[in-house]
């Protein structure tokens, strides 16, 4: 799920929509509060001001939980059969070869668009939203990270170190 949340947090359209939602509702409440203040209804103005402030501070947490719930449901519906499968990956001279039981995948290194390292995993991105996930807990993260850093230099693709990333 961290992979989906990471991609969502870095997708420009999702980031813009989250920021718009965070600020447009409080602005509307502030405008209503200003109207009440203009009409002399101070209590109404204070109530709408309080709602606007509460929204700014509480909505991001609510929205983060909503995304987590959405991705959990998506994973259960679409990926539940492949969650507990053992995946074997081989890094050969010119491609990555993976086997996950009944499926074999071969991806040439040239198809990689970027390599992302977070605190928990390495993501070998093929295109937006697709890639290989290598959990650091399952490999020697230092040597694997060094290998992919060198590979990114050889392929002239971005190696993004986002070690402190967390879903917010």
Short mmCIF file of C-alpha atoms in Angstrom, two decimals:
data_model
loop_
_atom_site.label_atom_id
_atom_site.label_comp_id
_atom_site.label_asym_id
_atom_site.label_seq_id
_atom_site.Cartn_x
_atom_site.Cartn_y
_atom_site.Cartn_z
CA UNK A 1 0.00 0.00 0.00
CA UNK A 2 2.94 2.36 0.65
CA UNK A 3 3.71 2.23 -3.08
CA UNK A 4 0.22 3.47 -3.99
CA UNK A 5 0.32 6.17 -1.33
CA UNK A 6 3.79 7.28 -2.47
CA UNK A 7 2.68 7.55 -6.10
CA UNK A 8 -0.45 9.45 -5.03
CA UNK A 9 1.59 11.86 -2.92
CA UNK A 10 3.85 12.66 -5.88
CA UNK A 11 1.15 12.90 -8.57
CA UNK A 12 0.64 16.57 -9.37
CA UNK A 13 -3.11 16.35 -10.07
CA UNK A 14 -3.77 14.59 -6.76
CA UNK A 15 -1.61 17.06 -4.85
CA UNK A 16 -3.46 20.01 -6.41
CA UNK A 17 -6.87 18.47 -5.68
CA UNK A 18 -5.89 17.81 -2.05
CA UNK A 19 -4.68 21.40 -1.59
CA UNK A 20 -7.78 22.83 -3.27
CA UNK A 21 -10.08 20.78 -1.06
CA UNK A 22 -8.12 21.74 2.04
CA UNK A 23 -8.50 25.48 1.39
CA UNK A 24 -11.67 26.09 -0.68
CA UNK A 25 -14.13 24.93 2.01
CA UNK A 26 -12.63 27.11 4.78
CA UNK A 27 -12.65 30.10 2.44
CA UNK A 28 -16.35 29.54 1.82
CA UNK A 29 -16.97 29.32 5.58
CA UNK A 30 -14.96 32.51 6.12
CA UNK A 31 -17.00 34.32 3.47
CA UNK A 32 -20.23 33.19 5.14
CA UNK A 33 -18.81 34.30 8.49
CA UNK A 34 -17.87 37.69 7.01
CA UNK A 35 -21.42 38.04 5.68
CA UNK A 36 -22.83 37.31 9.14
CA UNK A 37 -20.43 39.81 10.68
CA UNK A 38 -21.49 42.40 8.10
CA UNK A 39 -25.14 41.78 8.98
CA UNK A 40 -24.37 42.13 12.69
CA UNK A 41 -24.67 38.45 13.63
CA UNK A 42 -21.44 38.08 15.58
CA UNK A 43 -22.26 34.65 17.00
CA UNK A 44 -22.87 33.27 13.50
CA UNK A 45 -19.60 34.84 12.31
CA UNK A 46 -17.66 33.24 15.16
CA UNK A 47 -19.24 29.85 14.52
CA UNK A 48 -18.26 29.90 10.85
CA UNK A 49 -14.78 31.13 11.72
CA UNK A 50 -14.40 28.23 14.17
CA UNK A 51 -15.62 25.74 11.56
CA UNK A 52 -13.11 27.09 9.03
CA UNK A 53 -10.22 26.77 11.49
CA UNK A 54 -11.28 23.27 12.55
CA UNK A 55 -11.51 22.24 8.88
CA UNK A 56 -7.97 23.40 8.09
CA UNK A 57 -6.54 21.41 11.00
CA UNK A 58 -8.71 18.29 10.91
CA UNK A 59 -9.44 17.68 7.23
CA UNK A 60 -5.89 16.61 6.17
CA UNK A 61 -5.94 13.76 8.71
CA UNK A 62 -9.41 12.70 7.63
CA UNK A 63 -8.42 12.80 3.97
CA UNK A 64 -5.24 10.80 4.59
CA UNK A 65 -7.32 8.07 6.26
CA UNK A 66 -9.76 8.17 3.35
CA UNK A 67 -6.93 7.50 0.87
CA UNK A 68 -5.64 4.64 3.02
CA UNK A 69 -9.13 3.12 3.12
CA UNK A 70 -9.47 3.54 -0.66
CA UNK A 71 -6.16 1.84 -1.41
CA UNK A 72 -6.84 -0.99 1.04
CA UNK A 73 -10.11 -1.68 -0.74
CA UNK A 74 -8.41 -1.44 -4.15
CA UNK A 75 -5.71 -3.91 -3.08
CA UNK A 76 -8.25 -6.36 -1.64
CA UNK A 77 -10.39 -6.26 -4.79
CA UNK A 78 -7.64 -6.32 -7.41
CA UNK A 79 -4.47 -7.71 -5.88
CA UNK A 80 -5.52 -10.01 -3.03
CA UNK A 81 -4.57 -13.19 -4.94
CA UNK A 82 -0.98 -12.03 -5.43
CA UNK A 83 -0.28 -10.55 -1.99
CA UNK A 84 1.12 -13.62 -0.26
CA UNK A 85 3.00 -15.06 -3.24
CA UNK A 86 6.74 -15.44 -3.10
CA UNK A 87 8.40 -13.40 -5.85
CA UNK A 88 11.87 -14.17 -7.07
CA UNK A 89 13.73 -11.46 -8.95
CA UNK A 90 16.92 -11.89 -10.94
CA UNK A 91 18.91 -8.90 -12.08
CA UNK A 92 20.60 -10.03 -15.26
CA UNK A 93 22.95 -8.14 -17.60
CA UNK A 94 20.25 -6.37 -19.60
CA UNK A 95 16.94 -7.04 -17.86
CA UNK A 96 15.06 -7.87 -14.68
CA UNK A 97 13.46 -11.29 -14.59
CA UNK A 98 10.78 -11.98 -11.98
CA UNK A 99 8.79 -15.10 -11.19
CA UNK A 100 5.77 -15.10 -8.90
CA UNK A 101 4.44 -18.62 -9.14
CA UNK A 102 2.58 -18.79 -12.42
CA UNK A 103 3.75 -15.53 -14.01
CA UNK A 104 7.11 -14.59 -15.38
CA UNK A 105 8.00 -11.01 -16.19
CA UNK A 106 10.96 -9.73 -18.16
CA UNK A 107 11.67 -5.99 -18.14
CA UNK A 108 14.64 -4.49 -19.92
CA UNK A 109 16.56 -1.96 -17.85
CA UNK A 110 15.94 0.66 -20.54
CA UNK A 111 12.24 0.53 -19.65
CA UNK A 112 12.92 1.87 -16.14
CA UNK A 113 11.99 5.53 -15.84
CA UNK A 114 13.32 6.20 -12.35
CA UNK A 115 14.44 4.47 -9.19
CA UNK A 116 13.02 5.66 -5.88
CA UNK A 117 14.37 4.81 -2.45
CA UNK A 118 12.16 5.42 0.56
CA UNK A 119 12.75 4.44 4.16
CA UNK A 120 10.94 1.13 3.67
CA UNK A 121 11.44 0.13 0.04
CA UNK A 122 13.01 0.63 -3.36
CA UNK A 123 10.64 1.32 -6.25
CA UNK A 124 11.83 0.52 -9.75
CA UNK A 125 9.40 2.59 -11.82
CA UNK A 126 8.46 1.46 -15.30
CA UNK A 127 5.89 4.18 -15.89
CA UNK A 128 3.57 6.25 -13.73
CA UNK A 129 2.01 4.00 -11.14
CA UNK A 130 3.73 0.79 -12.27
CA UNK A 131 6.93 -0.77 -11.14
CA UNK A 132 8.70 -3.29 -8.96
CA UNK A 133 8.59 -2.97 -5.19
CA UNK A 134 11.60 -4.24 -3.27
CA UNK A 135 11.01 -4.13 0.50
CA UNK A 136 14.22 -3.18 2.31
CA UNK A 137 13.40 -5.66 5.06
CA UNK A 138 13.78 -8.55 2.59
CA UNK A 139 17.19 -7.61 1.12
CA UNK A 140 20.54 -6.19 2.13
CA UNK A 141 19.32 -2.65 1.55
CA UNK A 142 22.78 -1.05 1.45
CA UNK A 143 24.19 -3.27 -1.31
CA UNK A 144 20.94 -3.30 -3.28
CA UNK A 145 20.68 0.48 -2.97
CA UNK A 146 24.27 0.88 -4.17
CA UNK A 147 23.58 -1.45 -7.10
CA UNK A 148 20.52 0.53 -8.21
CA UNK A 149 22.26 3.86 -7.70
CA UNK A 150 25.01 2.71 -10.09
CA UNK A 151 22.39 1.35 -12.49
CA UNK A 152 20.57 4.70 -12.49
CA UNK A 153 23.82 6.45 -13.41
CA UNK A 154 24.50 3.95 -16.20
CA UNK A 155 20.96 4.34 -17.58
CA UNK A 156 20.95 8.11 -16.96
CA UNK A 157 17.67 7.99 -15.08
CA UNK A 158 16.75 9.65 -11.82
CA UNK A 159 17.62 8.02 -8.51
CA UNK A 160 15.38 9.68 -5.95
CA UNK A 161 16.26 9.31 -2.29
CA UNK A 162 13.13 10.08 -0.32
CA UNK A 163 14.14 8.32 2.89
CA UNK A 164 11.95 10.43 5.19
CA UNK A 165 8.79 10.12 3.10
CA UNK A 166 5.63 9.36 5.02
CA UNK A 167 1.99 9.54 4.04
CA UNK A 168 0.25 12.65 5.34
#
